Short mmCIF file of C-alpha atoms and ligand atoms in Angstrom, two decimals:
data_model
loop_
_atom_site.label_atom_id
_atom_site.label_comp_id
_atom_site.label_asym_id
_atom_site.label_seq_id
_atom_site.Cartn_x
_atom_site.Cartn_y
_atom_site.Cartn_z
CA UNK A 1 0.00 0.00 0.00
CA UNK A 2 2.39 2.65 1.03
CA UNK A 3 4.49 3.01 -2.40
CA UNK A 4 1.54 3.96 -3.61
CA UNK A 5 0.86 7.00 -0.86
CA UNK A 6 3.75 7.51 0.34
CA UNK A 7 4.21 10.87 -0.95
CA UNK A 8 1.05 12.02 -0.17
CA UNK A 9 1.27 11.18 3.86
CA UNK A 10 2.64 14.38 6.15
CA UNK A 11 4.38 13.32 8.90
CA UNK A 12 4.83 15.15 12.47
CA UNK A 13 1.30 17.23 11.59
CA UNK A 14 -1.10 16.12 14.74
CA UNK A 15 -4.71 17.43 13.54
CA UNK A 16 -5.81 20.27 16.21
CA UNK A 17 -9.25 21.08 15.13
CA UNK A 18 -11.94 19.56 12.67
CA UNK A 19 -14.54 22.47 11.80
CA UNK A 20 -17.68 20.31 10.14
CA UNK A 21 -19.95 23.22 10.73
CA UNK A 22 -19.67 24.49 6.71
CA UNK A 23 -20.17 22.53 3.33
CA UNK A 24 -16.89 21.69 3.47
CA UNK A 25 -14.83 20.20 6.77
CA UNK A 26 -12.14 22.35 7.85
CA UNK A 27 -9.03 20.77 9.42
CA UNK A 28 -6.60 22.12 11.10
CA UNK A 29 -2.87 21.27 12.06
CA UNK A 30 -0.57 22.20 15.08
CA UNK A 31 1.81 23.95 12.53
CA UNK A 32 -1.68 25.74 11.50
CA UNK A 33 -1.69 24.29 8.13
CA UNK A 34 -5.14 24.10 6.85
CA UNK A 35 -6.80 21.54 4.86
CA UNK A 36 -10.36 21.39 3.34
CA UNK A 37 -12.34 18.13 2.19
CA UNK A 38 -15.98 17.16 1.43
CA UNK A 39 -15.52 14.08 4.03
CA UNK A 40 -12.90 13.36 5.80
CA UNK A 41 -12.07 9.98 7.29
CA UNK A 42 -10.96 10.09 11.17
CA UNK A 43 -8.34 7.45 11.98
CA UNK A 44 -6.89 8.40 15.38
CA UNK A 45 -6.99 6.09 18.72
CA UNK A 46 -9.74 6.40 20.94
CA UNK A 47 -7.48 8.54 23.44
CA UNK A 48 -7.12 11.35 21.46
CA UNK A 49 -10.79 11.72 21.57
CA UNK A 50 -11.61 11.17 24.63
CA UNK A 51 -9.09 13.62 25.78
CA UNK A 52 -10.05 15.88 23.54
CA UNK A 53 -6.86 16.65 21.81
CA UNK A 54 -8.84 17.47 18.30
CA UNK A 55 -11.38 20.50 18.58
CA UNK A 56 -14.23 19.56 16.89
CA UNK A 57 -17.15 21.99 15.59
CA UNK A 58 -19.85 21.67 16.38
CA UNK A 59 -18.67 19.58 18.94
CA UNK A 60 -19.12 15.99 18.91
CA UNK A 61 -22.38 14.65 19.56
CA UNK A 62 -23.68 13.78 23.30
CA UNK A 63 -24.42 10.23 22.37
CA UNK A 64 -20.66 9.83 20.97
CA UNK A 65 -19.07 11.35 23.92
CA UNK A 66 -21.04 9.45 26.33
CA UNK A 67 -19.97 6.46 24.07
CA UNK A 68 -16.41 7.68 24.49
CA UNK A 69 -16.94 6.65 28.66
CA UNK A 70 -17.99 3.17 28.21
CA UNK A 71 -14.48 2.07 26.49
CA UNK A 72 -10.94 1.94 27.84
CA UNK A 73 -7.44 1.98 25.63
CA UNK A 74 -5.77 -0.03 28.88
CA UNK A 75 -1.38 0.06 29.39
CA UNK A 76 0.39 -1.53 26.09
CA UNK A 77 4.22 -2.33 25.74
CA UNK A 78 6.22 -4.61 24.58
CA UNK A 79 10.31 -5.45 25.35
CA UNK A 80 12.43 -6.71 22.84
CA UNK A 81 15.73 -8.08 24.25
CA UNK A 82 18.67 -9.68 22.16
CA UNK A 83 21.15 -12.20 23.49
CA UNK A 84 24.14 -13.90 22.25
CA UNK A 85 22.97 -17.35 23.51
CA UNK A 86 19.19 -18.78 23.31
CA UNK A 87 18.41 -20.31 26.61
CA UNK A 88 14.41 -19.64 26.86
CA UNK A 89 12.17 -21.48 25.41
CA UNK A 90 9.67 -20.65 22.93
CA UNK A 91 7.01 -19.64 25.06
CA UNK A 92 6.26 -18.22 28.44
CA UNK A 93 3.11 -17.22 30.03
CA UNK A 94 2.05 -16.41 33.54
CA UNK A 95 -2.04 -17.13 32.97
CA UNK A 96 -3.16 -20.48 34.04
CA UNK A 97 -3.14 -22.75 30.69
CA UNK A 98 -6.89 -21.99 29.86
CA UNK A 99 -7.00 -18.35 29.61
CA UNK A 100 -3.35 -18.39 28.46
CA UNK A 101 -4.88 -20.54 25.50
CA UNK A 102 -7.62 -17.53 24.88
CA UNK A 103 -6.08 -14.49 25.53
CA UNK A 104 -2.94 -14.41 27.44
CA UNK A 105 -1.83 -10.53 28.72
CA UNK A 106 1.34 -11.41 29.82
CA UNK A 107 4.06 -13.23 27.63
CA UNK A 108 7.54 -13.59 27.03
CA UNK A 109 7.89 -14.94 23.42
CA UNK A 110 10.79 -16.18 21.40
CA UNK A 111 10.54 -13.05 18.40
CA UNK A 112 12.59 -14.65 15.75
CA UNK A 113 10.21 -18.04 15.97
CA UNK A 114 9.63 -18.92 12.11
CA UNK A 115 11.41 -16.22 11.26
CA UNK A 116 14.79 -16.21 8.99
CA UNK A 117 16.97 -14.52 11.74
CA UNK A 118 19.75 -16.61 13.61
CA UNK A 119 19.33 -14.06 16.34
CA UNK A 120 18.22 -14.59 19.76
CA UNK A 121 15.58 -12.12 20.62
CA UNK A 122 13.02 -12.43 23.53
CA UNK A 123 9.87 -10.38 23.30
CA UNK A 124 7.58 -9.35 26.19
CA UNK A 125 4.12 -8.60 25.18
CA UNK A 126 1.81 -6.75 28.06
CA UNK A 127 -1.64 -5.21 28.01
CA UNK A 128 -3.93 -3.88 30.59
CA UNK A 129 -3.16 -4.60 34.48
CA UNK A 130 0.08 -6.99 33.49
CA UNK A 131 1.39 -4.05 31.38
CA UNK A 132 0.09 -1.31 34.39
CA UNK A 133 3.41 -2.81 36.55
CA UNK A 134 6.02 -1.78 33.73
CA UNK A 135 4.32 1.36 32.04
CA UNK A 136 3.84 2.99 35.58
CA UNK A 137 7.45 2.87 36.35
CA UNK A 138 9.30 5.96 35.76
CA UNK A 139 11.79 5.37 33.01
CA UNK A 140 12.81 2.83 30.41
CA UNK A 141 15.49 2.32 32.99
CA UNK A 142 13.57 1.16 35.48
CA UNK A 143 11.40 -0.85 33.11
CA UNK A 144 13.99 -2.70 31.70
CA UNK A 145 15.93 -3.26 35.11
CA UNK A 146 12.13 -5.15 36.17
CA UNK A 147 12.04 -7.08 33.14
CA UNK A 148 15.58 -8.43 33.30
CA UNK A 149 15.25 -9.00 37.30
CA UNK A 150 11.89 -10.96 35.98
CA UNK A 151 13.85 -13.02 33.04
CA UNK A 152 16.88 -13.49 35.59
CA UNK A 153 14.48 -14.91 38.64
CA UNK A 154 13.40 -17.33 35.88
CA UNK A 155 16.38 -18.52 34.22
CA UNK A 156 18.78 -18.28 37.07
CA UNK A 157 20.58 -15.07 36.44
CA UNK A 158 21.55 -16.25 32.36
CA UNK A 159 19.95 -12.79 30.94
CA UNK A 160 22.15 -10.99 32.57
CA UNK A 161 24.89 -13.09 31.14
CA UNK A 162 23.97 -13.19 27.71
CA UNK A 163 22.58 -9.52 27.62
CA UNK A 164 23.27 -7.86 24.49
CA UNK A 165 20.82 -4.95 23.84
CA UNK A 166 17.06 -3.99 23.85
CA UNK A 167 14.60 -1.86 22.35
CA UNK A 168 11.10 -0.66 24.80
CA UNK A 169 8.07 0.17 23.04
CA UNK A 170 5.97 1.56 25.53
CA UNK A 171 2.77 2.20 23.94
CA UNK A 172 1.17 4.10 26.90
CA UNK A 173 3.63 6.48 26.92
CA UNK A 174 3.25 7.48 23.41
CA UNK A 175 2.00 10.64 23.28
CA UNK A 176 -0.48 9.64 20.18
CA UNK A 177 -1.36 6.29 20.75
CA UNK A 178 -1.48 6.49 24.62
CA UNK A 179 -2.61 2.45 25.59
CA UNK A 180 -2.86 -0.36 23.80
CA UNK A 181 -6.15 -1.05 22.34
CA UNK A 182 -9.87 -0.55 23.22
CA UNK A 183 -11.78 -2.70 25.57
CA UNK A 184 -15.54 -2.30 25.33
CA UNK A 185 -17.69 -3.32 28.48
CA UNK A 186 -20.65 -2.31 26.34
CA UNK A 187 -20.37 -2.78 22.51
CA UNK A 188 -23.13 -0.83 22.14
CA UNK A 189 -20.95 1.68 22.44
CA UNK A 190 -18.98 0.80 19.61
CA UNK A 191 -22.27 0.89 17.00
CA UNK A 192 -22.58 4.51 18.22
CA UNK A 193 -19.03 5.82 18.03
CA UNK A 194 -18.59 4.40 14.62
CA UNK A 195 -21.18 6.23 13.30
CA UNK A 196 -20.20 9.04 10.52
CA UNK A 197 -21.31 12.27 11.32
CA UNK A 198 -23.58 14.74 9.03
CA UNK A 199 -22.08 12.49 6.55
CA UNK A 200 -18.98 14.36 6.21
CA UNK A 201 -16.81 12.85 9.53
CA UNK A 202 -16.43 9.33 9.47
CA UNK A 203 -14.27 7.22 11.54
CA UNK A 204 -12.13 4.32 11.13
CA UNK A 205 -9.31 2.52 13.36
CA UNK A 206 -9.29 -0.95 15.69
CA UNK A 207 -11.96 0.39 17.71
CA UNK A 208 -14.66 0.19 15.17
CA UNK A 209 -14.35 -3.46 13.79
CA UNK A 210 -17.23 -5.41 15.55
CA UNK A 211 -15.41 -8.35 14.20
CA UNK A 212 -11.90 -8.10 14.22
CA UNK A 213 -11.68 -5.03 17.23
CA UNK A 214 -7.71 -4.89 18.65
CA UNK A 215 -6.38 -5.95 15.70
CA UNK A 216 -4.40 -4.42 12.70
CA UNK A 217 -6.40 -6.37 10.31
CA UNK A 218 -9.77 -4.99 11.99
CA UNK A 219 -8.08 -1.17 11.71
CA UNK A 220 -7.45 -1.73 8.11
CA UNK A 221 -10.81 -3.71 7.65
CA UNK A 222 -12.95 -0.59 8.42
CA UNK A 223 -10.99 2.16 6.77
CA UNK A 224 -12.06 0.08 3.41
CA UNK A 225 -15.84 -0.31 4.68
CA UNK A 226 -15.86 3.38 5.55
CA UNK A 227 -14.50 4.69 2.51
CA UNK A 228 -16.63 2.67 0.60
CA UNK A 229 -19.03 4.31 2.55
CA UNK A 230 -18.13 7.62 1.87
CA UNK A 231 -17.77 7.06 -1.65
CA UNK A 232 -21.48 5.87 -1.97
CA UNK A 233 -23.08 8.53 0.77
C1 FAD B 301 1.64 -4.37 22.78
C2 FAD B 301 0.72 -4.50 21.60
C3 FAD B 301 0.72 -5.66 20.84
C4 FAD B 301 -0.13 -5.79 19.75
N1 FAD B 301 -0.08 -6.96 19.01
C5 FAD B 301 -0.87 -7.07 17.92
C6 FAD B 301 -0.80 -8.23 17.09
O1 FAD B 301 -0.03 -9.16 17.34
N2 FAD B 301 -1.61 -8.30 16.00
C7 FAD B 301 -2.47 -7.30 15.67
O2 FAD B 301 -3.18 -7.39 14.66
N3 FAD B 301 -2.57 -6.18 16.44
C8 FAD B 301 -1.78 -6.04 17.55
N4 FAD B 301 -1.86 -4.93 18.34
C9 FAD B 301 -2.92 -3.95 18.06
C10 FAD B 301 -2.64 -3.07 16.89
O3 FAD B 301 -1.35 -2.47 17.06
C11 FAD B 301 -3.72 -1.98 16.84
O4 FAD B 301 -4.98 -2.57 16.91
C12 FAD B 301 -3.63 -1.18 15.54
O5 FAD B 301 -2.36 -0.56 15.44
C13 FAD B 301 -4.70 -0.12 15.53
O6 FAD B 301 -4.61 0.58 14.32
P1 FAD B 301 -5.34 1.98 14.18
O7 FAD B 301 -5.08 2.44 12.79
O8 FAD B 301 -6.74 1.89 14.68
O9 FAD B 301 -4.62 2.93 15.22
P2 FAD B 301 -3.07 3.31 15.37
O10 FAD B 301 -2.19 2.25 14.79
O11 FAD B 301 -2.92 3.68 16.81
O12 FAD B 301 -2.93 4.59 14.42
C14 FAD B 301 -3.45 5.83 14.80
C15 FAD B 301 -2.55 6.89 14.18
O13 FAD B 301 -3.12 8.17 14.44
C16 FAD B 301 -2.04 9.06 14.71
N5 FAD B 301 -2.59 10.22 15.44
C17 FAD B 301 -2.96 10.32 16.74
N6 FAD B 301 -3.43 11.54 17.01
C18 FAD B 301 -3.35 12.25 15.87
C19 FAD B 301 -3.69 13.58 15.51
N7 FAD B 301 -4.24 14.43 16.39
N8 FAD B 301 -3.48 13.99 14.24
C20 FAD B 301 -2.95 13.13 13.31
N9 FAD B 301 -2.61 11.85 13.59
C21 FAD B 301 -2.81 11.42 14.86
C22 FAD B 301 -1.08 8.25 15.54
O14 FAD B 301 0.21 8.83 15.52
C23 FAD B 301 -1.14 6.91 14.80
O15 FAD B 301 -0.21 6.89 13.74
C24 FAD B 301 -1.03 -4.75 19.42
C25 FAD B 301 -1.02 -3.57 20.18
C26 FAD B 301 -0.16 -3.46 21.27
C27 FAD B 301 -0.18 -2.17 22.07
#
């Protein structure tokens, strides 16, 4: 996809306002560059609606923002750490084996499984409350001194030893993503906030797919139903 766009996409722009009061929508950048479109398609996380980071006007419906309080973007990282010797094994999880087997939120996983790398790279993958314990810490620092006090406990001090280097991703603390992915108590919620709007603001990202919600597939599943949709409206 991207050849294809690539130079059409402006980087380091975050959208400040969307003005859908006129015929056209009006939206405007931090740098106060302005852009005008018949419909525009709204792709951001949840977050950066509900904390209002993007002006809208008129403002966004009542229904939408009560929406906006029945769904949570939890804590989101992940760890990747390399070592010079592989002495983990392809899997670990900390849920008992039947919710691991559904929906584990706490794994260390071998990241260069099936893949054509003769590196040794351990992954930690964390959402919600698992994730809470290393995105609340301070710095990367102190999140990467937990996780390799964590991998040593386990494997009898042999990170440590084989330690080469690591890269945090710590989505929470990303200052446009801001969590990991939505989690609905109510998915009635989720008809509502993926409604368009005066058929000119429509919205698209994980947190619209009924089917596929949390997902990269389900993101990229409902920008092509709602731009179909806004071709046909
Ligand atoms: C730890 C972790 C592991 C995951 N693992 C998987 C997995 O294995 N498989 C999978 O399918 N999914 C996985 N996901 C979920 C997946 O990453 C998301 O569901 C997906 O990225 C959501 O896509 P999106 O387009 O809705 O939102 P995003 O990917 O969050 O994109 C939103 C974009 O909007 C931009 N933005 C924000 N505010 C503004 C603004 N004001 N103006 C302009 N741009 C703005 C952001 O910079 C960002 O680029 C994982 C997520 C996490 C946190």
């Amino acid at each position: 996809m991207i050849p294809n766009i690539q130079d059409r996409i402006v980087y380091n722009s975050p959208v400040i306002e969307i003005d859908y009061s006129g015929e056209q929508v009006i939206v405007k950048t931090s740098g106060n560059k302005i852009y005008e479109a018949d419909k525009i398609l709204v792709t951001v996380p949840l977050t950066i609606l509900q904390n209002s980071f993007i002006n809208f006007t008129p403002s966004l419906p009542d229904e939408k923002l009560d929406a906006l309080t029945l769904v949570e973007m939890p804590d989101g990282l992940k760890v990747f750490i390399e070592f010079s010797e592989r002495f983990y094994p392809d899997i670990v999880m900390f849920d008992d084996l039947l919710q691991a087997s559904i929906n584990s939120n706490h794994t260390y996983y071998n990241a260069a499984f099936g893949k054509d790398s003769k590196r040794n790279v351990l992954a930690l993958f964390a959402v919600v409350q698992p994730a809470t314990r290393y995105t609340s810490l301070q710095t990367e620092e102190a999140i990467f001194n937990k996780v390799m006090g964590e991998l040593d406990a386990i494997f009898d001090g042999k990170a440590s030893q084989y330690y080469v280097k690591h890269i945090i991703q710590n989505w929470s603390q990303e200052p446009f993503i801001q969590g990991s992915y939505s989690h609905y108590d109510d998915y009635d919620a989720l008809d509502i906030l993926a409604q368009p709007i005066d058929n000119k603001v429509f919205f698209a990202g994980e947190a619209y797919s009924s089917e596929s919600q949390a997902t990269v597939h389900g993101a990229a599943e409902t920008a092509y139903q709602m731009i179909e949709r806004m071709l046909k409206a």
